[in-house]
Coordinates of C-alpha atoms in Angstrom, one line a residue:
Chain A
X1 CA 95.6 129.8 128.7
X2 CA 94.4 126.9 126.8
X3 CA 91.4 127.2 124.0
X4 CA 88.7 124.7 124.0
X5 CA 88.3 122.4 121.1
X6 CA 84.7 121.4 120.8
X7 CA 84.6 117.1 120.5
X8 CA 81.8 114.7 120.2
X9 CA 81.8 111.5 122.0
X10 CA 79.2 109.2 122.3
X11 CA 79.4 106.8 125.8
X12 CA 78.7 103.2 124.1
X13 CA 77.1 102.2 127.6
X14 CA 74.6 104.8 127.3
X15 CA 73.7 104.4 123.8
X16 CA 70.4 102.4 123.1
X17 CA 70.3 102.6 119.4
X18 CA 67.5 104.7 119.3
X19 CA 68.5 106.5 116.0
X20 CA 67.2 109.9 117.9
X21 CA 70.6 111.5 117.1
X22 CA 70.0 111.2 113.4
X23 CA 66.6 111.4 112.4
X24 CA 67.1 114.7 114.8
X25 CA 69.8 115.6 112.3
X26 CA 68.3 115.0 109.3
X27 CA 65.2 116.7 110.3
X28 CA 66.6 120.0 112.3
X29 CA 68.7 120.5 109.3
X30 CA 66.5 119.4 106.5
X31 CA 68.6 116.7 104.8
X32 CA 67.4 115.2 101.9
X33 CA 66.6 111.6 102.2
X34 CA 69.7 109.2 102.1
X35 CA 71.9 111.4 103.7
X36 CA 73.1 110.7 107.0
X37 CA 75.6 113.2 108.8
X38 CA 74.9 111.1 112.2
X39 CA 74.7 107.6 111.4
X40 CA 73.8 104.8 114.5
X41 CA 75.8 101.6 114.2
X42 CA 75.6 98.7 116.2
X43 CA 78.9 96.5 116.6
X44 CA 78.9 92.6 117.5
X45 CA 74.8 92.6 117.2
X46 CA 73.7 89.5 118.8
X47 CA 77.3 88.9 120.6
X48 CA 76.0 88.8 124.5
X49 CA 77.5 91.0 126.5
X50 CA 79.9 92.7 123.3
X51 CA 77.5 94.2 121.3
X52 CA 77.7 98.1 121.4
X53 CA 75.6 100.4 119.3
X54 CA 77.3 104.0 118.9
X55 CA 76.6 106.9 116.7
X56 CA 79.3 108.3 114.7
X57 CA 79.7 112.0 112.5
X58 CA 82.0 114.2 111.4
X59 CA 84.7 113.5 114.9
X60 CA 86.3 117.1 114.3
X61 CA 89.6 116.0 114.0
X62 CA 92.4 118.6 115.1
X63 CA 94.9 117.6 111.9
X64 CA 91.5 116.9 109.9
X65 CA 92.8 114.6 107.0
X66 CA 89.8 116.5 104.8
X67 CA 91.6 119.6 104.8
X68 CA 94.6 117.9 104.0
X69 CA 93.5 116.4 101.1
X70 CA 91.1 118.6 99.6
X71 CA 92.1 119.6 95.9
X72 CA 90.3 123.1 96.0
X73 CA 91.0 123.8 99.9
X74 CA 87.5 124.6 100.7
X75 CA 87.7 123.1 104.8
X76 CA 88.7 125.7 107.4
X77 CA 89.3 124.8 111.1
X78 CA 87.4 127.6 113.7
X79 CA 89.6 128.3 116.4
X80 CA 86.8 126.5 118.7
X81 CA 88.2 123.1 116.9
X82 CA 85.2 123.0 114.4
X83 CA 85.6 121.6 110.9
X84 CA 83.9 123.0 108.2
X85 CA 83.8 123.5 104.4
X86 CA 82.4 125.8 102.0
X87 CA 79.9 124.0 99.8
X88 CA 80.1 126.9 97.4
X89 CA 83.9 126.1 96.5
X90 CA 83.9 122.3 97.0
X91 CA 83.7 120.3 93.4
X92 CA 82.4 117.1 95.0
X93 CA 85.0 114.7 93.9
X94 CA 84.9 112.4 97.1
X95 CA 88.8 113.0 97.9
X96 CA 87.7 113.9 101.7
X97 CA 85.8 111.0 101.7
X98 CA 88.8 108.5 101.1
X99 CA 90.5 110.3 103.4
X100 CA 88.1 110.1 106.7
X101 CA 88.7 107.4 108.9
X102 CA 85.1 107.6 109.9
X103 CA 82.9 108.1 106.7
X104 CA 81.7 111.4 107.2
X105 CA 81.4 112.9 104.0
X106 CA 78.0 112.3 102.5
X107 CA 77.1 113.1 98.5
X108 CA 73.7 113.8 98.1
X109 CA 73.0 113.7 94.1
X110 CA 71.9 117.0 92.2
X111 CA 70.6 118.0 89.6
X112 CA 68.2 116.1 86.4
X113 CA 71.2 113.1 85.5
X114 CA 71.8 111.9 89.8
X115 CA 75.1 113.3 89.2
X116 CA 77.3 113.5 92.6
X117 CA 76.7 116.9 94.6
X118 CA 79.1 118.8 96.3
X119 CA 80.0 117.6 100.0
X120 CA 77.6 117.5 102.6
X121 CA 78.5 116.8 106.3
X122 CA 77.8 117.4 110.1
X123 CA 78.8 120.7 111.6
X124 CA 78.6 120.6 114.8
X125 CA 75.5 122.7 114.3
X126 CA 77.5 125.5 113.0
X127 CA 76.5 126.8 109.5
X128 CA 79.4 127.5 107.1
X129 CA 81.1 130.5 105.7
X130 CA 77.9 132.7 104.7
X131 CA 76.8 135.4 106.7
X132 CA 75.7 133.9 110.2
X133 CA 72.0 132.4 110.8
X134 CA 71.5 133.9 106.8
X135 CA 69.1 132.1 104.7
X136 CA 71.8 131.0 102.1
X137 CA 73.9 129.7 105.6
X138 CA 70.9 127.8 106.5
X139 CA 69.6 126.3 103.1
X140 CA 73.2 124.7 102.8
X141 CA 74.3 123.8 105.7
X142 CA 71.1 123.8 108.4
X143 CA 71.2 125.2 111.6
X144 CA 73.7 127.5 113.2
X145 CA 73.2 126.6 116.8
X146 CA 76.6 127.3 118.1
X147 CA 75.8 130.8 117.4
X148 CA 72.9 130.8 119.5
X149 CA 74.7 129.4 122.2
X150 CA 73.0 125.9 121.7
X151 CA 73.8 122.5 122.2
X152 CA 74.2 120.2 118.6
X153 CA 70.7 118.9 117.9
X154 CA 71.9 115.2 118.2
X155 CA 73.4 115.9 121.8
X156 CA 70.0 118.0 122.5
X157 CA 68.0 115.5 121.7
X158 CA 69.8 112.4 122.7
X159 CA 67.4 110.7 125.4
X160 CA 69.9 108.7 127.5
X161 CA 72.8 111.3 126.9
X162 CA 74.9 109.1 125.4
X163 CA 76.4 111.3 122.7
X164 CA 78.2 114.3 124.8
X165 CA 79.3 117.4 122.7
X166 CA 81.6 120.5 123.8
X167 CA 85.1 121.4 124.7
X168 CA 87.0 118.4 125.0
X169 CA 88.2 118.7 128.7
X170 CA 84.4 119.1 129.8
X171 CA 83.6 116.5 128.0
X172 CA 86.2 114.2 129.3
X173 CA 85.3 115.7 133.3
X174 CA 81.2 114.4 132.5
X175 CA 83.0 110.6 131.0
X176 CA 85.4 110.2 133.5
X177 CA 82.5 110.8 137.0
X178 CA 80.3 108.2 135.0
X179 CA 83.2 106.0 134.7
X180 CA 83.6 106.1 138.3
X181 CA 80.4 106.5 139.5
X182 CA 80.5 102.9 137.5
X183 CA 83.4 101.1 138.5
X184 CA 84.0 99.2 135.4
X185 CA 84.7 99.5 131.6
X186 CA 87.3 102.1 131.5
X187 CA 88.1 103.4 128.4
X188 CA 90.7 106.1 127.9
X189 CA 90.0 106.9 124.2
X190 CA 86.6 106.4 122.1
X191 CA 87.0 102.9 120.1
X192 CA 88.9 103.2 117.5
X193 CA 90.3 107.0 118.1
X194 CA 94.1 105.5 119.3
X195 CA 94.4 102.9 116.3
X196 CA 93.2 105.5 113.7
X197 CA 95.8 108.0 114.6
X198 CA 98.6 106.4 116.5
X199 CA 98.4 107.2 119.6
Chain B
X1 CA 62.5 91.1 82.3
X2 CA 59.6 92.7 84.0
X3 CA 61.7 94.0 86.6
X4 CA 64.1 95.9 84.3
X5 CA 61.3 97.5 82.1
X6 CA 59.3 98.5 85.3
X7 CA 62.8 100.1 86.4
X8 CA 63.4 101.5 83.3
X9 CA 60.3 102.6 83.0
X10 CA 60.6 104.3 86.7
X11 CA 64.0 105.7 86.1
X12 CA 62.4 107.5 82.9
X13 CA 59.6 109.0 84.6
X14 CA 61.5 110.1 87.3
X15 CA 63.6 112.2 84.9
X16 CA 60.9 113.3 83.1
X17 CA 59.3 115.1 86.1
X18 CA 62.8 116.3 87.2
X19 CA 63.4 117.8 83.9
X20 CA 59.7 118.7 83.5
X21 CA 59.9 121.1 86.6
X22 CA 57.7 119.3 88.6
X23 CA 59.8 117.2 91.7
X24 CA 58.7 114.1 92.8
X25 CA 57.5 114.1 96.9
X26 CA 60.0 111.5 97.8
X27 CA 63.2 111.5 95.7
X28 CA 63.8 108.2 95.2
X29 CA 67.6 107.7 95.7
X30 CA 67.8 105.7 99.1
X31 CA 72.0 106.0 98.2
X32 CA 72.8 105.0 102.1
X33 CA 70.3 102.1 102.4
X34 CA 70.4 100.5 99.3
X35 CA 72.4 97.4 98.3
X36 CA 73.5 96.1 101.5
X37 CA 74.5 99.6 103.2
X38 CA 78.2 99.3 103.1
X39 CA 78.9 102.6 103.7
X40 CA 76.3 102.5 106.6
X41 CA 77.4 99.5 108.5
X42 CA 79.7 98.1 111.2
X43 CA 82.1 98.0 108.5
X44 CA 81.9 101.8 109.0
X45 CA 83.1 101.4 112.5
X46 CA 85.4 99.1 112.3
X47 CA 87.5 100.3 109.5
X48 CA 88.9 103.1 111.6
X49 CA 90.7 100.2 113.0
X50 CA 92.7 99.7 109.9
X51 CA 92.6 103.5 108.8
X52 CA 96.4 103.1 108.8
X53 CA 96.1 101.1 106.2
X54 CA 94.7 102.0 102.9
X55 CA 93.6 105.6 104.7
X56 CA 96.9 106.3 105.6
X57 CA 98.4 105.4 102.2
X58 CA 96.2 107.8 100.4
X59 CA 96.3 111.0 102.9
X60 CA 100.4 110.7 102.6
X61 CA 100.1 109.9 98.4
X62 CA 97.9 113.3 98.3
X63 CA 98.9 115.4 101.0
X64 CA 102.5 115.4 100.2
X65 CA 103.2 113.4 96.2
X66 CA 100.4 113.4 93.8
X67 CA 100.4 116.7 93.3
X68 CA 104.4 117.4 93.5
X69 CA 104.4 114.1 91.0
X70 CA 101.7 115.5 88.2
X71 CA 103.9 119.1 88.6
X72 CA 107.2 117.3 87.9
X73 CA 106.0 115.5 84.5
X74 CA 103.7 118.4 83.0
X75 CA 106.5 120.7 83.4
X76 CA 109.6 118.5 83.3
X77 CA 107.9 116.8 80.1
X78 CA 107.4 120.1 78.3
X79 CA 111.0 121.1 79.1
X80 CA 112.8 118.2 78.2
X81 CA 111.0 118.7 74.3
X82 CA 111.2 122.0 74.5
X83 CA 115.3 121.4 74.4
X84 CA 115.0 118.6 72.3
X85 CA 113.1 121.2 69.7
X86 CA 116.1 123.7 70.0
X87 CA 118.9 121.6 69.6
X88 CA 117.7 118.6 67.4
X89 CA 114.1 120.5 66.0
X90 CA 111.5 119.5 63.2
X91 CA 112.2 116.4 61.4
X92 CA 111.2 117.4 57.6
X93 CA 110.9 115.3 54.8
X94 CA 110.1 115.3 51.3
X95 CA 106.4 115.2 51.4
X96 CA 106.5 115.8 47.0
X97 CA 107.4 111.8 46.2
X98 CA 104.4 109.7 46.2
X99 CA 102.6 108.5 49.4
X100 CA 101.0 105.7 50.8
X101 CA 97.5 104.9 52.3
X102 CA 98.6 103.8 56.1
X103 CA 95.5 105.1 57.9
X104 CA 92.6 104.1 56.4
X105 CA 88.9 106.4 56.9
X106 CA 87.7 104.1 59.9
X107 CA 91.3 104.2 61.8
X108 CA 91.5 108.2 61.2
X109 CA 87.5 108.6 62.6
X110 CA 88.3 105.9 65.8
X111 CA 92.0 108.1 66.4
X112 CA 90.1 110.9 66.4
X113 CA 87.1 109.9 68.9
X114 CA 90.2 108.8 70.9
X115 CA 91.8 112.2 70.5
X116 CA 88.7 114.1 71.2
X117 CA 88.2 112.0 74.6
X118 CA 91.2 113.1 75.6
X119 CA 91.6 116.5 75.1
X120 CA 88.8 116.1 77.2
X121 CA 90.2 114.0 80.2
X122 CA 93.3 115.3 80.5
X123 CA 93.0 118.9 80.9
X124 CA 90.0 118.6 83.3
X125 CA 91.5 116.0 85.6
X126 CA 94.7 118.3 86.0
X127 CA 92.0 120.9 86.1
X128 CA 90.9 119.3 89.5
X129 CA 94.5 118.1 90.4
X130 CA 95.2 121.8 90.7
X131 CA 91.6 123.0 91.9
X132 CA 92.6 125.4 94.4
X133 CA 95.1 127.6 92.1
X134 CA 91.7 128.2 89.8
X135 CA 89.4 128.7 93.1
X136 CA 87.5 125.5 93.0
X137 CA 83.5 126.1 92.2
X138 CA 81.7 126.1 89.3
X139 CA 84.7 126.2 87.0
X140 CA 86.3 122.8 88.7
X141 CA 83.2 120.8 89.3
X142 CA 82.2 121.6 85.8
X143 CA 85.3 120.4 84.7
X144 CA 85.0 116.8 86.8
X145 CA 81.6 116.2 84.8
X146 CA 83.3 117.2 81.8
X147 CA 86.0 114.3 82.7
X148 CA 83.0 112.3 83.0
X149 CA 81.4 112.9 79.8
X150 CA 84.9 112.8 78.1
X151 CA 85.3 108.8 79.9
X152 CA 81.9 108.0 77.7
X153 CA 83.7 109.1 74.7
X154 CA 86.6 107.0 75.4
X155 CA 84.6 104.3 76.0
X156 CA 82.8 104.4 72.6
X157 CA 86.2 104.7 71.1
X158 CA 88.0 102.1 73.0
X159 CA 87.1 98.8 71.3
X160 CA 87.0 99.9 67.7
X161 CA 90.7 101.7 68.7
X162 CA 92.1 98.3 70.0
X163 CA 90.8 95.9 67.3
X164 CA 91.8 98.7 64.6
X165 CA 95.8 98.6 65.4
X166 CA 96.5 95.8 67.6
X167 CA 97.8 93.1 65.2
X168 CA 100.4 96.4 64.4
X169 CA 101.1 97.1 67.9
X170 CA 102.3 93.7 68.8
X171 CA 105.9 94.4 70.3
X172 CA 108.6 92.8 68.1
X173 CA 111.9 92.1 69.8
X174 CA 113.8 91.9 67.0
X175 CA 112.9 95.6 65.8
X176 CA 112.0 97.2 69.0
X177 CA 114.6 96.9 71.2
X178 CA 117.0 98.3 68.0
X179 CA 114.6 101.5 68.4
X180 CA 115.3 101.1 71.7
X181 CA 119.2 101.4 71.6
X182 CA 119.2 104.5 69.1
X183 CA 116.0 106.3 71.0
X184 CA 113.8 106.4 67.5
X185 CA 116.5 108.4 65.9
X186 CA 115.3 111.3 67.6
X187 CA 118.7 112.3 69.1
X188 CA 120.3 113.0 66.1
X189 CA 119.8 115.4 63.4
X190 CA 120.6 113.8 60.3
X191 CA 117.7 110.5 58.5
X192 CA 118.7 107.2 59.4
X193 CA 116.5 104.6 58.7
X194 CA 114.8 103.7 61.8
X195 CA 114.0 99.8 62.9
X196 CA 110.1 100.4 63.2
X197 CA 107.4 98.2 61.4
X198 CA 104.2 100.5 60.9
X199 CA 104.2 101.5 63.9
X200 CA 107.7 102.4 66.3
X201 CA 107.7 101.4 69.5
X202 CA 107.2 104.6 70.9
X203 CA 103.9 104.5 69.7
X204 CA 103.5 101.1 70.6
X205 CA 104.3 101.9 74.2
X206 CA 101.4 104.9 73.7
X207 CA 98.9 102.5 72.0
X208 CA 99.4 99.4 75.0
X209 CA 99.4 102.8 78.0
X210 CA 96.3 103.9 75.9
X211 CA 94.7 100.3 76.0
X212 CA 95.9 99.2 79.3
X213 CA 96.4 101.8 81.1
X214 CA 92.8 103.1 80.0
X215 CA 91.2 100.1 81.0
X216 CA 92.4 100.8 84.4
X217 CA 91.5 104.2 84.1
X218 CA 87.7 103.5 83.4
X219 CA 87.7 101.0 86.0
X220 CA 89.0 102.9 88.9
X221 CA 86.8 106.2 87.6
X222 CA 83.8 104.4 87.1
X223 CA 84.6 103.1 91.4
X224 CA 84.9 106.8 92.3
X225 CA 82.3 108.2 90.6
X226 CA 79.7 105.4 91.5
X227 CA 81.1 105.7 94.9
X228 CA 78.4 103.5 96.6
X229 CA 77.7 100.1 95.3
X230 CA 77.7 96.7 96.2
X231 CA 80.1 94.3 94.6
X232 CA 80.2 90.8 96.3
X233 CA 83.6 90.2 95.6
X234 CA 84.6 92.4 98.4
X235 CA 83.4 90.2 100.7
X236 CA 86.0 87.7 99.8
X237 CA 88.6 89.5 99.5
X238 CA 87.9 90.9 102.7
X239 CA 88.5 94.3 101.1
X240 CA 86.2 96.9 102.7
X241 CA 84.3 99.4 100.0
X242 CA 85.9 102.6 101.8
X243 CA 89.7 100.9 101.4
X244 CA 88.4 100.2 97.6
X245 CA 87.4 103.8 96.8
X246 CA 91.1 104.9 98.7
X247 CA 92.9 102.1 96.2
X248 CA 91.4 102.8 93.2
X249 CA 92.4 106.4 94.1
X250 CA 96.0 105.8 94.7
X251 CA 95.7 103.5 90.8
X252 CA 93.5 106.3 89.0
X253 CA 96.7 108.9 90.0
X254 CA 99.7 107.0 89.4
X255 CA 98.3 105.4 86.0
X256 CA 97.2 109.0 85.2
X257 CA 100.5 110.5 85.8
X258 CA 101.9 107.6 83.2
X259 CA 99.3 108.4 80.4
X260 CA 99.9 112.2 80.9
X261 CA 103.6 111.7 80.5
X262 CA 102.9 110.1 76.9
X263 CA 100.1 112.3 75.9
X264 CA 102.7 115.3 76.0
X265 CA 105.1 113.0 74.3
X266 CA 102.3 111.9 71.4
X267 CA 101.1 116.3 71.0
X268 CA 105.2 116.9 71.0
X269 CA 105.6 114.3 68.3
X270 CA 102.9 115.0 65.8
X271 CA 102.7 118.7 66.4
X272 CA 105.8 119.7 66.6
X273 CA 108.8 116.5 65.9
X274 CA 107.7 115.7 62.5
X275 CA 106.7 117.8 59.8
X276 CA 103.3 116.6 58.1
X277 CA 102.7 114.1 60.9
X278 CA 99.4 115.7 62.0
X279 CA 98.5 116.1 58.3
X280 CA 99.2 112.4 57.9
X281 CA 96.1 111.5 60.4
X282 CA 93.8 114.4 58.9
X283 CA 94.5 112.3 55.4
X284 CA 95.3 109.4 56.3
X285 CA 98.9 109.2 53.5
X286 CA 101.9 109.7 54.5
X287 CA 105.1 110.2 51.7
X288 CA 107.2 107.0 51.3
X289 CA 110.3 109.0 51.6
X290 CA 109.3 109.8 55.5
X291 CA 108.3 105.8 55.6
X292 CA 112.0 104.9 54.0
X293 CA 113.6 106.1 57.5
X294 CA 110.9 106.1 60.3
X295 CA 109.6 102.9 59.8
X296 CA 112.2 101.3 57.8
X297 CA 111.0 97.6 58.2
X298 CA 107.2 98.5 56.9
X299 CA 108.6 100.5 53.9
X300 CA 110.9 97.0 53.0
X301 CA 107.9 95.0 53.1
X302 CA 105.7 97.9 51.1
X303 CA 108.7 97.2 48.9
X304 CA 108.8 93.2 48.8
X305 CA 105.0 93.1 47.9
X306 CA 105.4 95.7 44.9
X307 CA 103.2 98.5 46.6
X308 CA 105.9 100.7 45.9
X309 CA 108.9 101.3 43.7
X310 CA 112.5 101.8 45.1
X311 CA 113.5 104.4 42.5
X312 CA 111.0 107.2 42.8
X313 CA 111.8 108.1 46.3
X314 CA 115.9 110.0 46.5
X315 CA 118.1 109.2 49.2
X316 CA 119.4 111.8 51.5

């Protein structure tokens, strides 16, 4: 029996650069402003017929190089494949950040001096280590949705369904109809995923 | 002009209300969309093409080294004077023959700024170096703005300390590599008069690590701990901001590891090597019988000029 990891991906011929995936974010999960957990980027812009536009979070990484590298261990991988941290426990020194290939980690400031604040990142919609759908779980991470048995806001609310979220071989089953209900512009991995981790 | 008092100006008020209780509706701090949005760009994207790179480098240094490394020398240090103490101990010398003025009021209050900043740095950056064995939290991230406030020390320290002992430190060939060949003297028991001007090169090796390799310190913390900004030197160096932080990483650790090493040397030395060496920078004098043998070449030239006399101080 195999376990499902749960994996974003956004479809870049789907994506319209709407920034619907983020500003859902920010707002379903009350992020202060500045912070982005989804960001939308736009590769190429102007280049006809190569510019892309594609949003981008935390990817969920099975060997997550964040939990390798954190100094006080605070990340934890769910058996479901998700990533997360305790916010209580991390110290905010920006090692996770170095260490994402896809600049995840955000640092909102805190406190009266704009010092750097503890990490601060996408969950997949799935709270952190407090009690489940608690107020203290939703004041610092936002929304447990998972729990609920919902879909990630961004994926909820994306209007072209670009950005697919859920276990990865779903996932792949929805990309790889499109593909061939397109006929063109294969592409095995999401850019970037083989050169980032070798394979 | 304007600009900077209205910011000023902004930046105050901003506090004020902060402090005051009362928050501001829209916190000012646009962090991902000011100053050209490096983090939040197409840089973003396309530096997971070259995560190998500079990403890779880092993950392997502190998955698998950095840690191992700053265990090796904090213990293997400690050890290696903690044998040197048994076998070869305290180096005493007659403190009742008259001494000399070699570190004047200023010098003492600059060393001791110095010393202050790093009691400061050094414990709380191992402190977070070793986060998870003390449960990470409060205690750690208290401790990583105390290695912040312990950098503005050092910085208030670091000119005065240069200009106050660099015409000393200057390496001499002639003497240094002699201290070099005998190790200071420290591996035998018995005085013998030691090539060193007024300073050894031991401590000139602490003073350049302390000058250099603190200057590469504040540059590479002041990178992490500003995090996002917008240098345009990057741009032609082709040097994304993400590879920058994950370099200046890789610098801050190794040159860390360095100035640790010393640090334990410098405590070892005037704690625990010498007798009367830590009362020596409390009072700034230190006996000219110690400065016969430890710095044989300054005590000849206190001679030459007539500071001193040769007969009040006994041989051994």
């Amino acid at each position: 029996m195999s376990y499902a990891r749960m994996k974003f991906y956004c479809d870049d011929k789907r994506c319209i650069n709407c920034d619907g995936c983020s500003i859902a974010c920010a707002e379903a999960n009350e992020l202060p402003v500045g912070i982005s957990r989804r960001k939308v980027v736009t590769l190429n812009d102007g280049v006809e017929g190569k510019e892309f536009s594609t949003s981008i979070a935390c990817m969920h990484c099975t060997d997550a190089p964040c939990e390798q590298v954190c100094p006080v261990d605070v990340f934890y991988i769910r058996e479901d494949g998700i990533v997360l941290h305790d916010k209580v426990g991390c110290i905010g020194c920006g090692y996770c950040l170095y260490a994402c290939p896809f600049g995840a980690p955000q640092f909102p400031t805190d406190g009266a001096f704009g010092t750097r604040g503890v990490m601060d990142k996408c969950t997949m919609c799935a709270g952190g280590p407090e009690p489940t759908n608690s107020d203290k779980e939703r004041e610092l991470y936002g929304q447990n949705r998972i729990a609920e048995g919902k879909v990630p806001v961004c994926a909820a609310m994306c209007a072209t369904k670009a950005l697919l979220v859920g276990d990865g071989e779903s996932v792949s089953e929805i990309y790889t109809k499109r593909v061939a209900s397109r006929g063109h512009g294969v592409q095995s991995v999401p850019y970037g995923w083989s050169t980032a981790y070798g394979r | 002009m304007k600009k900077t008092v209205l910011f000023i100006l902004m930046t105050l008020g901003a506090y004020a209300r902060e402090i005051g209780g009362q928050v501001p509706l829209v916190q000012m701090d646009l962090s991902a969309s000011k100053g050209g949005d490096l983090l939040v760009s197409s840089q973003m994207i396309q530096n997971i093409l070259h995560y190998q790179n500079w990403g890779g480098l880092f993950l392997n240094l502190q998955v698998h080294w950095f840690r191992l490394l700053f265990a090796i020398i904090l213990i293997g240090v400690i050890v290696v004077f903690a044998i040197h103490y048994l076998i070869i101990g305290k180096k005493v010398f007659n403190e009742n023959c008259p001494s000399v003025l070699v570190y004047p009021l200023f010098q003492r209050i600059i060393h001791w700024i110095a010393a202050l900043s790093f009691v400061l740095i050094i414990p709380t950056g191992l402190i977070m170096m070793f986060g998870k064995y003390f449960g990470g939290g409060e205690f750690v991230r208290i401790s990583r703005y105390i290695h912040s406030i312990g950098t503005v020390v050092f910085i208030i320290a670091f000119i005065p300390l240069f200009y106050i002992w660099v015409r000393e430190m200057i390496i001499s060939f002639k003497i240094d590599t002699k201290w070099v060949f005998i190790l200071g003297g420290y591996l035998k028991k018995k005085h013998i008069k030691v090539p060193a001007g007024k300073f050894n090169f031991g401590q000139k090796t602490w003073f350049w690590m302390a000058i250099l390799g603190g200057f590469v310190m504040i540059v590479s913390g002041a990178a992490m701990y500003f995090q996002d900004f917008n240098i345009p030197i990057l741009y032609k160096l082709k040097l994304d901001q993400i590879d920058l932080l994950r370099i200046m990483a890789v610098v801050h650790n190794f040159v860390g590891m360095a100035i640790l090493a010393l640090f334990i040397t410098h405590l070892y030395m005037s704690l625990f090597a010498i007798k009367g060496s830590l009362k020596s920078m409390l009072t700034g004098y230190k006996s000219v019988h110690e400065l016969k043998y430890l710095n044989s070449s300054y005590y000849k030239k206190l001679l030459t000029k007539g500071f001193i006399s040769e007969d009040k101080v006994e041989d051994d």
